[in-house]
XYZ file of C-alpha atoms in Angstrom:
364
model
C 34.143 -51.801 22.765
C 35.076 -49.160 20.218
C 32.090 -50.263 18.115
C 29.645 -49.655 20.994
C 31.166 -46.265 21.782
C 30.775 -45.316 18.106
C 27.081 -46.302 18.123
C 26.396 -44.311 21.301
C 28.260 -41.298 19.910
C 26.292 -41.444 16.641
C 23.036 -41.766 18.548
C 23.909 -38.681 20.609
C 24.799 -36.690 17.499
C 21.581 -37.750 15.737
C 19.557 -36.926 18.840
C 21.159 -33.473 19.056
C 20.585 -32.813 15.340
C 16.985 -33.987 15.610
C 16.402 -31.763 18.637
C 17.985 -28.838 16.795
C 15.635 -29.384 13.859
C 12.517 -29.826 16.020
C 13.239 -26.852 18.279
C 11.243 -23.977 16.729
C 12.966 -20.760 15.798
C 11.390 -17.943 17.810
C 10.607 -14.903 15.698
C 8.784 -11.652 16.458
C 6.983 -9.723 13.729
C 5.163 -7.346 16.072
C 6.886 -4.300 14.598
C 6.104 -5.470 11.050
C 2.359 -5.901 11.455
C 0.181 -3.226 9.861
C -3.450 -2.553 10.751
C -4.879 -1.256 7.456
C -7.513 1.439 7.641
C -10.858 1.072 5.890
C -13.398 3.277 4.132
C -16.976 2.402 3.209
C -17.779 4.150 -0.063
C -21.431 5.013 -0.638
C -23.202 5.336 -3.961
C -23.819 8.788 -5.372
C -27.440 9.967 -5.551
C -26.695 12.625 -8.172
C -24.371 13.193 -11.136
C -20.912 14.417 -10.135
C -19.309 17.291 -12.023
C -15.523 17.049 -11.938
C -14.500 20.631 -11.198
C -12.481 20.351 -7.975
C -15.294 21.771 -5.835
C -17.277 18.756 -4.527
C -20.442 20.824 -4.096
C -22.935 18.059 -4.884
C -25.248 16.749 -2.174
C -23.636 13.297 -2.306
C -20.243 14.849 -1.534
C -21.758 16.740 1.391
C -23.123 13.483 2.824
C -19.855 11.560 2.440
C -17.208 11.490 5.138
C -13.548 12.456 5.028
C -10.869 9.965 5.941
C -8.570 10.565 8.871
C -5.795 13.041 8.172
C -2.797 11.552 6.421
C 0.184 10.388 8.474
C 3.886 10.073 7.729
C 4.527 6.976 5.612
C 6.686 5.440 8.348
C 4.136 6.351 11.001
C 6.681 8.367 12.980
C 6.644 12.074 12.203
C 3.615 14.362 11.978
C 3.131 15.868 8.492
C 3.630 19.605 8.191
C 0.375 20.050 6.245
C -2.977 18.302 6.496
C -4.368 16.025 3.803
C -7.677 14.160 3.739
C -9.858 12.338 1.220
C -13.459 11.329 0.642
C -14.938 8.948 -1.949
C -18.146 8.082 -3.818
C -19.028 5.676 -6.607
C -21.630 4.893 -9.250
C -21.858 2.290 -12.004
C -19.230 4.076 -14.092
C -16.727 5.772 -11.791
C -15.011 5.739 -8.435
C -14.880 9.374 -7.319
C -12.045 10.727 -5.199
C -11.901 14.182 -3.655
C -8.792 15.314 -1.777
C -7.966 18.461 0.196
C -4.286 19.353 0.527
C -3.311 22.218 2.819
C -0.398 24.082 1.246
C 0.947 27.627 1.795
C 2.955 27.507 -1.455
C 1.135 25.852 -4.344
C 3.366 25.242 -7.319
C 3.998 22.871 -10.187
C 6.177 22.679 -13.279
C 5.377 19.377 -15.046
C 2.837 19.686 -17.859
C 3.393 16.566 -19.978
C 1.154 13.583 -19.247
C 2.906 10.433 -18.035
C 6.051 12.211 -16.934
C 7.282 11.369 -13.415
C 4.844 13.573 -11.528
C 6.278 12.965 -8.040
C 9.176 15.252 -8.975
C 6.563 17.916 -8.158
C 4.381 18.022 -5.070
C 1.648 15.557 -5.939
C -1.351 13.457 -4.904
C -1.388 9.720 -5.655
C -3.951 6.900 -5.712
C -3.071 3.171 -5.622
C -5.872 0.729 -6.403
C -5.921 -3.081 -6.396
C -9.390 -4.531 -7.104
C -8.446 -8.125 -6.329
C -6.414 -7.402 -3.214
C -3.626 -9.875 -3.908
C -0.952 -7.308 -4.862
C -0.757 -8.654 -8.419
C -1.920 -6.262 -11.135
C -2.780 -2.817 -9.794
C -3.070 0.765 -10.983
C -1.484 4.010 -9.869
C -2.577 7.586 -10.613
C -0.535 10.688 -9.791
C -1.488 14.364 -10.184
C 0.180 17.687 -9.534
C -1.324 21.128 -8.977
C -1.267 21.771 -12.732
C -3.704 18.850 -13.188
C -1.030 16.859 -15.000
C -1.694 13.120 -14.797
C 0.549 10.084 -14.707
C -1.385 6.812 -14.817
C 0.390 3.470 -14.912
C -0.129 -0.236 -14.358
C 2.125 -2.619 -12.426
C 1.920 -6.348 -13.051
C 3.415 -6.903 -9.588
C 5.410 -4.879 -7.016
C 8.867 -3.642 -7.962
C 10.419 -5.680 -5.130
C 9.762 -8.951 -6.987
C 10.616 -7.675 -10.463
C 7.436 -5.800 -11.292
C 7.393 -3.621 -14.400
C 5.569 -0.306 -14.717
C 3.538 0.092 -17.898
C 3.391 3.806 -18.751
C 1.295 3.109 -21.856
C -1.621 1.946 -19.686
C -3.899 4.982 -19.920
C -7.277 5.419 -18.249
C -8.876 6.998 -21.299
C -12.085 8.002 -19.512
C -10.347 9.386 -16.437
C -11.638 12.822 -15.445
C -9.638 15.106 -13.177
C -9.743 18.667 -11.914
C -7.728 20.840 -9.537
C -9.022 23.868 -7.638
C -6.452 26.338 -6.306
C -7.348 28.303 -3.190
C -4.662 30.911 -3.663
C -2.449 31.581 -6.660
C -0.490 28.940 -8.542
C 3.279 29.470 -8.942
C 3.249 32.860 -7.210
C 5.897 32.993 -4.447
C 4.879 36.495 -3.352
C 1.791 35.416 -1.433
C 0.541 32.650 0.854
C -1.945 30.066 -0.384
C -4.234 27.814 1.658
C -5.510 24.664 -0.076
C -5.498 22.880 -3.385
C -8.163 20.283 -4.044
C -8.132 17.322 -6.388
C -11.265 15.701 -7.803
C -11.143 12.514 -9.866
C -13.615 10.275 -11.636
C -11.704 7.006 -12.017
C -13.335 4.683 -14.572
C -14.290 1.374 -12.984
C -14.205 -0.710 -16.163
C -10.389 -0.974 -16.500
C -10.079 -1.986 -12.845
C -12.933 -4.469 -13.063
C -10.904 -6.034 -15.881
C -8.035 -6.594 -13.429
C -10.133 -8.677 -11.028
C -9.398 -12.400 -10.843
C -12.914 -13.061 -9.588
C -16.109 -12.389 -11.641
C -15.398 -9.235 -13.594
C -18.569 -7.397 -12.647
C -19.396 -4.106 -10.993
C -18.693 -4.090 -7.252
C -21.405 -5.801 -5.237
C -22.644 -4.940 -1.757
C -19.805 -5.484 0.718
C -17.137 -6.115 -1.924
C -13.686 -4.964 -0.830
C -10.795 -3.611 -2.878
C -7.404 -2.468 -1.601
C -6.561 1.220 -1.862
C -4.110 3.737 -0.514
C -3.261 7.372 -1.070
C 0.049 9.170 -0.957
C 1.094 12.793 -0.968
C 4.649 13.605 -2.014
C 5.898 16.948 -0.723
C 9.222 18.686 -1.390
C 11.028 21.477 0.420
C 11.537 24.320 -2.034
C 13.708 27.309 -2.843
C 12.578 30.450 -4.648
C 15.071 31.414 -7.338
C 14.372 34.268 -9.773
C 10.783 34.365 -8.544
C 10.239 30.696 -9.377
C 9.839 27.563 -7.250
C 12.504 24.856 -7.311
C 13.040 21.687 -5.328
C 15.479 22.499 -2.543
C 19.103 21.360 -2.831
C 21.957 21.072 -0.375
C 25.473 20.414 -1.632
C 24.030 20.162 -5.146
C 21.687 17.297 -4.190
C 17.930 17.426 -3.842
C 16.703 17.048 -0.290
C 14.584 13.964 0.334
C 10.877 14.290 -0.228
C 8.212 13.847 2.435
C 5.744 11.001 1.967
C 2.365 11.257 3.669
C -0.229 8.497 3.398
C -3.722 7.534 4.495
C -3.040 3.967 5.676
C 0.284 3.280 7.389
C 3.027 1.637 5.295
C 5.693 1.703 8.076
C 8.411 2.003 5.399
C 9.116 4.481 2.613
C 7.598 2.234 -0.044
C 4.074 2.510 -1.402
C 4.592 -0.685 -3.379
C 3.896 -3.046 -0.508
C 0.214 -3.463 -1.417
C -0.526 -5.934 1.372
C -0.444 -2.907 3.703
C -2.943 -0.750 1.810
C -6.310 0.130 3.267
C -9.636 -1.523 2.473
C -12.296 0.082 0.291
C -15.723 -1.486 0.904
C -18.553 -0.739 -1.524
C -22.173 -0.227 -0.537
C -25.237 0.440 -2.702
C -26.563 2.713 0.029
C -26.438 6.482 -0.420
C -24.880 6.839 3.030
C -22.293 4.679 4.768
C -23.420 5.798 8.201
C -25.208 2.556 9.133
C -23.073 0.176 7.095
C -20.839 -2.189 9.048
C -17.324 -2.886 7.836
C -16.783 -6.596 7.198
C -13.803 -7.632 9.303
C -11.420 -10.359 8.143
C -10.961 -12.683 11.104
C -7.607 -13.778 9.689
C -6.224 -10.309 8.944
C -3.456 -10.602 11.571
C -2.568 -14.075 10.292
C -2.260 -12.816 6.710
C -0.206 -9.836 7.864
C 2.044 -12.266 9.755
C 2.514 -14.316 6.589
C 3.507 -11.211 4.618
C 5.875 -10.130 7.389
C 7.600 -13.544 7.250
C 7.882 -13.222 3.471
C 9.533 -9.798 3.744
C 11.873 -10.843 6.565
C 12.932 -13.967 4.688
C 13.415 -12.446 1.258
C 14.908 -9.132 2.342
C 15.582 -9.206 6.087
C 17.383 -11.061 8.853
C 15.567 -14.373 8.373
C 17.164 -14.714 4.953
C 20.510 -15.535 6.523
C 19.206 -17.539 9.458
C 17.154 -19.919 7.355
C 19.772 -20.305 4.630
C 21.955 -22.097 7.168
C 19.501 -24.774 8.292
C 20.549 -28.334 7.523
C 17.147 -29.633 6.410
C 14.453 -28.592 3.961
C 12.106 -27.363 6.677
C 12.154 -25.522 9.966
C 9.368 -24.869 12.498
C 8.916 -21.326 13.787
C 7.070 -19.886 16.741
C 5.993 -16.458 15.553
C 4.874 -13.700 17.920
C 2.614 -11.252 16.076
C 1.009 -9.455 19.025
C 2.060 -8.817 22.609
C 0.295 -11.949 23.855
C -0.319 -13.872 20.629
C 1.854 -16.390 18.808
C 1.316 -18.982 16.124
C 3.188 -21.887 14.580
C 4.612 -21.676 11.084
C 6.800 -24.004 9.054
C 9.473 -22.798 6.652
C 10.183 -24.984 3.614
C 12.972 -24.775 1.084
C 11.619 -25.265 -2.440
C 13.053 -25.551 -5.937
C 12.113 -21.920 -6.572
C 13.053 -20.460 -3.172
C 10.893 -20.961 -0.116
C 7.400 -21.063 1.271
C 5.720 -20.863 4.651
C 2.753 -22.864 5.827
C 0.678 -21.325 8.603
C -2.473 -22.651 10.219
C -4.772 -19.951 11.502
C -5.793 -20.347 15.152
C -8.919 -18.338 14.327
C -10.435 -20.092 11.323
C -8.406 -23.323 11.000
C -7.558 -22.264 7.435
C -4.042 -23.057 6.248
C -2.158 -20.259 4.493
C 0.847 -20.669 2.211
C 3.069 -17.781 1.139
C 6.062 -18.154 -1.162
C 9.163 -16.216 -2.148
C 7.086 -14.049 -4.545
C 4.813 -12.900 -1.738
C 1.896 -14.857 -3.223
C -0.520 -15.783 -0.455
C -3.052 -18.595 -0.829
C -5.373 -20.426 1.531
C -6.081 -24.146 1.372
């Protein structure tokens, strides 16, 4: 009799454990999903002089981006910022307008940490996988910091300050007076000619000039500091002997104060046409699925899912993931020798996506 009771009890326990393992964990990533912006960059019909003015006909025909937003997408920036772009077979051209009543800068040495001044920043990933990308920062003195990251800081990426864009051309135009606290300024403009060759060398697909419809990932940031005027000079503002936090304003929403989440950057689509007016942006039907995969990676490596999934008794766990108000998908979490990975089948394309603990996303 005891033997039969033991068998029934074991069967119940096994059944409960099996049910616990099969029952999917319900997760929402709605607040983590980013809808990256896009820009179709047309080809210049005339040579571009880098002087900060953008007077050429090609510049006049190109369109500005939307105004920058707060990096977390919450507050409205105090000052407007917007960008336009062009390209040719040698350069990607960037022109930015930054409204600013007090234009100042102190850093004059190349490759110093420019965001300790008010600055303008470009982040560019030609492959779009977040592995191997460039960053360029400039202040109102036209001082440049260009650097390369082998991968984002969050997974142990290292910044290479010795990576210089030797053919980079930059200019700043001051509409007002630089470093003069006694008056009010209006705008400073930045114009860049970013050499394509070094970025083409970072591509993991054919290392050729961009072709019609090719897409890179790009984002822009503006770092802005509150200031004090001491002895007729500008200084970053302090309270209780500590610098106040900077403002971070961006083109495409990051949702967190971190530019180094490249999966959230906007899309730059190239066209050979001299105007982007009639060019259609090529939508990725699996964009939401990929963003869901990245959200699961971040939540598992750095967020609440890290602790929930550490406690599971098996090497896998099904999840039901809500990524939009009325949209969900199935994902499976796997423990691996190196950490973890997720497998997700797209309901749109039937592709299967795998993302691991490094944030590396692949389709099979």
